[in-house]
Short mmCIF file of C-alpha atoms in Angstrom, two decimals:
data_model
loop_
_atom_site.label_atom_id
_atom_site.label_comp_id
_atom_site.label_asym_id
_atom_site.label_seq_id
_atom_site.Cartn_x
_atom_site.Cartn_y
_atom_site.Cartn_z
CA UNK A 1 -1.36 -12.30 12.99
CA UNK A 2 1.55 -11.00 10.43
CA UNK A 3 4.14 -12.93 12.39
CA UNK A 4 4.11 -16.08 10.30
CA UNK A 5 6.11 -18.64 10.98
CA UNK A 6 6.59 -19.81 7.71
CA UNK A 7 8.96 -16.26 7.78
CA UNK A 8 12.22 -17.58 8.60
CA UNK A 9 14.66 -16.01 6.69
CA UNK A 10 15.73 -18.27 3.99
CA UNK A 11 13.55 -19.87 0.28
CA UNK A 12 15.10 -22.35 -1.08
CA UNK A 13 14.62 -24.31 -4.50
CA UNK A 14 14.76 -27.79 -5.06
CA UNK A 15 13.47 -30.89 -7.09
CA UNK A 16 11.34 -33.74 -5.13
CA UNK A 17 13.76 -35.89 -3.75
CA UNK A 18 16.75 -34.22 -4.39
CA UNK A 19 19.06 -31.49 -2.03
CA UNK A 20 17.98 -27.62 -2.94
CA UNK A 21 19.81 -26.26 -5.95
CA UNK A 22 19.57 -22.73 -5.23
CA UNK A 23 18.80 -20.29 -1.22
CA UNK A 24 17.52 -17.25 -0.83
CA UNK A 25 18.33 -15.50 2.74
CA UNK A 26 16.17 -12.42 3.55
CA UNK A 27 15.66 -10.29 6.92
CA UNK A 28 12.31 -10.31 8.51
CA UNK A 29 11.28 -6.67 8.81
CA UNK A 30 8.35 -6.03 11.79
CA UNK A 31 7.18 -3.14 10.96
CA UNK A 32 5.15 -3.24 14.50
CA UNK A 33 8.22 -3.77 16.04
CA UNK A 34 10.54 -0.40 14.55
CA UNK A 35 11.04 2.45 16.11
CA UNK A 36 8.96 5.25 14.59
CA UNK A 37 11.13 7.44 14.37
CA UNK A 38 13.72 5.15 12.20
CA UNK A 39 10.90 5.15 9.70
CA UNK A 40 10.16 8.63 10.06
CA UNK A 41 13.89 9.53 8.75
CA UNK A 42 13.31 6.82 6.36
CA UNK A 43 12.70 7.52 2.34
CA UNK A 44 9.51 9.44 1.63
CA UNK A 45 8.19 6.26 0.53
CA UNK A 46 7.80 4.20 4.18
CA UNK A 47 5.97 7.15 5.66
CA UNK A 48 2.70 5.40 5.09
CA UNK A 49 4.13 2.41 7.43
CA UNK A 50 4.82 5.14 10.40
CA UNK A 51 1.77 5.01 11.81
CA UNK A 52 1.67 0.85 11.99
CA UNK A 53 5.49 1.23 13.78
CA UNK A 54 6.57 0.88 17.38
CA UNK A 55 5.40 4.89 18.60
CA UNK A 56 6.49 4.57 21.99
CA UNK A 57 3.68 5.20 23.63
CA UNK A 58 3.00 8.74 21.52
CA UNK A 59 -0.38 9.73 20.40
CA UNK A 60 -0.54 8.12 16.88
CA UNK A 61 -1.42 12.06 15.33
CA UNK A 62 1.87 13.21 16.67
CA UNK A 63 2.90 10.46 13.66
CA UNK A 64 0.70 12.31 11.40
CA UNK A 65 2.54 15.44 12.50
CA UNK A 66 5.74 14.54 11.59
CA UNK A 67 4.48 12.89 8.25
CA UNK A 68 2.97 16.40 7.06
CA UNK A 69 6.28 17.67 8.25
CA UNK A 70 8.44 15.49 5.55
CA UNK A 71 5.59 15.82 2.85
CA UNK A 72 6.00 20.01 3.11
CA UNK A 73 9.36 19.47 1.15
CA UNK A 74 9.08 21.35 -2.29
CA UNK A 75 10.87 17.82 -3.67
CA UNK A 76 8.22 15.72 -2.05
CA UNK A 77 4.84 17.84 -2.25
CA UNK A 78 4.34 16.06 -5.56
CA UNK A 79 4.17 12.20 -3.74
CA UNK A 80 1.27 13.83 -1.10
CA UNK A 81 -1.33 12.69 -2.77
CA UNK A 82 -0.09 8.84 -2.82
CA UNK A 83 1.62 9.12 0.79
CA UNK A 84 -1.72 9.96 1.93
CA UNK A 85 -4.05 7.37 0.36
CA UNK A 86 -1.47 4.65 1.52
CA UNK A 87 -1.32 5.90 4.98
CA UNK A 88 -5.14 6.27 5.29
CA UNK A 89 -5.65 2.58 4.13
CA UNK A 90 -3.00 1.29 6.04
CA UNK A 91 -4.35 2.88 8.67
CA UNK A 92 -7.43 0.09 9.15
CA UNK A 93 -4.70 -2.75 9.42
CA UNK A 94 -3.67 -1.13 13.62
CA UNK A 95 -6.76 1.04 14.21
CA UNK A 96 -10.17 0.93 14.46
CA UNK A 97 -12.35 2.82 11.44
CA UNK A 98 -13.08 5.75 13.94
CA UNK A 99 -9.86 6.60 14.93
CA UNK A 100 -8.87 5.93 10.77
CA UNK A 101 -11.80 9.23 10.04
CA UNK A 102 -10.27 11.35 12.75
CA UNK A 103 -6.71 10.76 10.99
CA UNK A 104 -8.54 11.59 7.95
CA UNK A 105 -9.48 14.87 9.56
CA UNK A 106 -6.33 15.72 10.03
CA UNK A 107 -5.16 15.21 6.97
CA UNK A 108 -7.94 16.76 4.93
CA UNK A 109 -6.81 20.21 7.15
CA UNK A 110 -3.44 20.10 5.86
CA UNK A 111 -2.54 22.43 2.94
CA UNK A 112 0.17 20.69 1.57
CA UNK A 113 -2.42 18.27 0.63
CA UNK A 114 -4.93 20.28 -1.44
CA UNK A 115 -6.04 17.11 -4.19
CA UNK A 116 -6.37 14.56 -1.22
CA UNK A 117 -8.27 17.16 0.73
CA UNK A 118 -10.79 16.98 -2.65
CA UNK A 119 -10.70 13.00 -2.59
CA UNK A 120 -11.54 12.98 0.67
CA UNK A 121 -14.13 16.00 1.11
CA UNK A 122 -15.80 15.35 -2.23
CA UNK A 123 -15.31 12.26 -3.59
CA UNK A 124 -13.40 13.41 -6.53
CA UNK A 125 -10.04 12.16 -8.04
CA UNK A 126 -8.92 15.01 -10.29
CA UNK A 127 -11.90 16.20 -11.41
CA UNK A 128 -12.98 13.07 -13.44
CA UNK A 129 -15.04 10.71 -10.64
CA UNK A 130 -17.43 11.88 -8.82
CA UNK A 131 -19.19 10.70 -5.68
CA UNK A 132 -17.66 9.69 -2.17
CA UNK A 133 -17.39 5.92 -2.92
CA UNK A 134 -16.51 6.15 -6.08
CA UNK A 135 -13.20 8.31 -5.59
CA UNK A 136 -12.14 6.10 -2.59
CA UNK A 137 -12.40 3.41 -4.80
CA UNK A 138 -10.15 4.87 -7.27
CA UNK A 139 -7.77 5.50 -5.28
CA UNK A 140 -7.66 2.40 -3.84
CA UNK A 141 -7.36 0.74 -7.55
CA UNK A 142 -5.05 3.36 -8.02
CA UNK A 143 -2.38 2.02 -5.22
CA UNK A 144 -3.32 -1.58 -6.07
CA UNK A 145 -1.58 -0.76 -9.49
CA UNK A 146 1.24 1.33 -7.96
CA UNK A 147 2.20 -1.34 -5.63
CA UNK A 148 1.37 -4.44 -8.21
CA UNK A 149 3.50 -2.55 -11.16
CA UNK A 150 6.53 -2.77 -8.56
CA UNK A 151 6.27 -6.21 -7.43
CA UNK A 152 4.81 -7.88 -10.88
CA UNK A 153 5.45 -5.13 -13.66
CA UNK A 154 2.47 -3.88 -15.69
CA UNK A 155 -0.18 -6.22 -15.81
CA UNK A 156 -1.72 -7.96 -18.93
CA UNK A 157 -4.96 -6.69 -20.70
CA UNK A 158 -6.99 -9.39 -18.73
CA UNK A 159 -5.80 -8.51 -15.13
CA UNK A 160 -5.91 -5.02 -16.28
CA UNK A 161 -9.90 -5.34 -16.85
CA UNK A 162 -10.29 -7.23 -13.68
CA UNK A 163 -9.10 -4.50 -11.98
CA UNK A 164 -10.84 -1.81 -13.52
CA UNK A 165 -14.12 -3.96 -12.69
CA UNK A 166 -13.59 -3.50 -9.52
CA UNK A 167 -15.31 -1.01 -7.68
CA UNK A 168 -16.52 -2.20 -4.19
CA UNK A 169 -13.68 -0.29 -1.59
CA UNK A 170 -13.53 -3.03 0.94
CA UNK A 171 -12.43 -5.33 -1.77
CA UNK A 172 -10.10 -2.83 -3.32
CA UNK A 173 -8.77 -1.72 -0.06
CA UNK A 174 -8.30 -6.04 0.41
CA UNK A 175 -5.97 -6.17 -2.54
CA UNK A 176 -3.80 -3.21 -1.16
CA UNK A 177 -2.90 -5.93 1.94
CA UNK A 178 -3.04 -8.99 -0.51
CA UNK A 179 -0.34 -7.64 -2.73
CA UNK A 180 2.75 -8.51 -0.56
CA UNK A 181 1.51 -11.74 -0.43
CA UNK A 182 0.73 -12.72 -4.08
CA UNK A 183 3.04 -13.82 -6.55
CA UNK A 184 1.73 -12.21 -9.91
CA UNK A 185 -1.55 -10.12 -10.76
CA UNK A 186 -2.99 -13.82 -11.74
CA UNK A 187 -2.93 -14.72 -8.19
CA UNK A 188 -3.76 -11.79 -6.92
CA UNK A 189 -7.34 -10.97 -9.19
CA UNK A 190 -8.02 -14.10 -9.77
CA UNK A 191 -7.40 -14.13 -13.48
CA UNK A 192 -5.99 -16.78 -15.43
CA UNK A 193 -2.64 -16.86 -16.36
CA UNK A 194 -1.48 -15.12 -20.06
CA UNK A 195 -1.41 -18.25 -22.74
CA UNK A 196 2.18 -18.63 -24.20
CA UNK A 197 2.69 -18.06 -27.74
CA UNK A 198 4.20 -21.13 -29.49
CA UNK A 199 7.37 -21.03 -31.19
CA UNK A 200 7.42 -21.96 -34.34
#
């Protein structure tokens, strides 16, 4: 369902009526379609896309093996707790919610991954929110604003609220998909765009 059509390699810009002024060429990376072992070797960042790759038949936790492996770096132990929520929401985009909890068993037995374990087993993101629902859901908000700051930069007091406002974890969990595809945190919450100030 990911394998759009409209992906072909190339924006371009142009007036109505007139030839495009400016082209954009990009490669089409399917993740579905990598080897998971190139995205194993990867940067610590693409681990959470491992288990979505190509596995070659291998049992999906043999993935999760190999991603506690890279995460037991002194250098990376510090990323853990991110790697993990990412990997444990991407999770529902391939597999089924079952097999996502037995993944999450896994992971909640590793020690290099003793505040995720807490999120996880208690509901608790560092100490400060309690209740099972309540700490998946701010973790969830908690990527949405990793991966929006990267694509957008930080968002505005409005979209900022919106987000905070938030607090049902399907919808949360939603945005985490949605934010490759939006264009700015307006498009993505819903919010209206910031009002330019006029020069005067």
């Amino acid at each position: 369902e990911a394998d759009s059509p409209q992906l072909t390699g190339l924006v371009q810009r142009q007036f109505p009526g007139e030839p495009p002024y400016a082209f954009l060429r990009y490669q089409v990376v399917r993740v579905w379609q990598l080897p998971v072992e190139q995205v194993l070797a990867g940067g610590i960042g693409t681990l959470p896309l491992a288990p979505l790759c190509d596995t070659g038949g291998k049992d999906p936790r043999w993935v999760i093996g190999r991603i506690r492996e890279r995460l037991s770096g002194r250098r990376a132990r510090r990323l853990a707790r991110d790697i993990w929520a990412a990997t444990y929401l991407l999770l529902g985009v391939r597999y089924s919610e079952a097999f996502a909890r037995l993944i999450q068993q896994e992971v909640m037995a590793m020690k290099e991954s003793v505040t995720y374990q807490m999120i996880l087993a208690e509901g608790r993101v560092e100490g400060r929110v309690e209740g099972r629902a309540e700490g998946r859901a701010e973790e969830a908000r908690h990527i949405v604003r990793m991966l929006g700051e990267e694509r957008f930069g930080a968002p505005d007091a409005v979209a900022d609220a919106a987000l905070q406002a938030i607090t049902e974890v399907d919808r949360l969990e939603q945005l985490v998909r949605d934010v490759s595809r939006a264009a700015s945190w307006q498009a993505l919450l819903g919010t209206p765009a910031p009002r330019r100030r006029r020069a005067r």
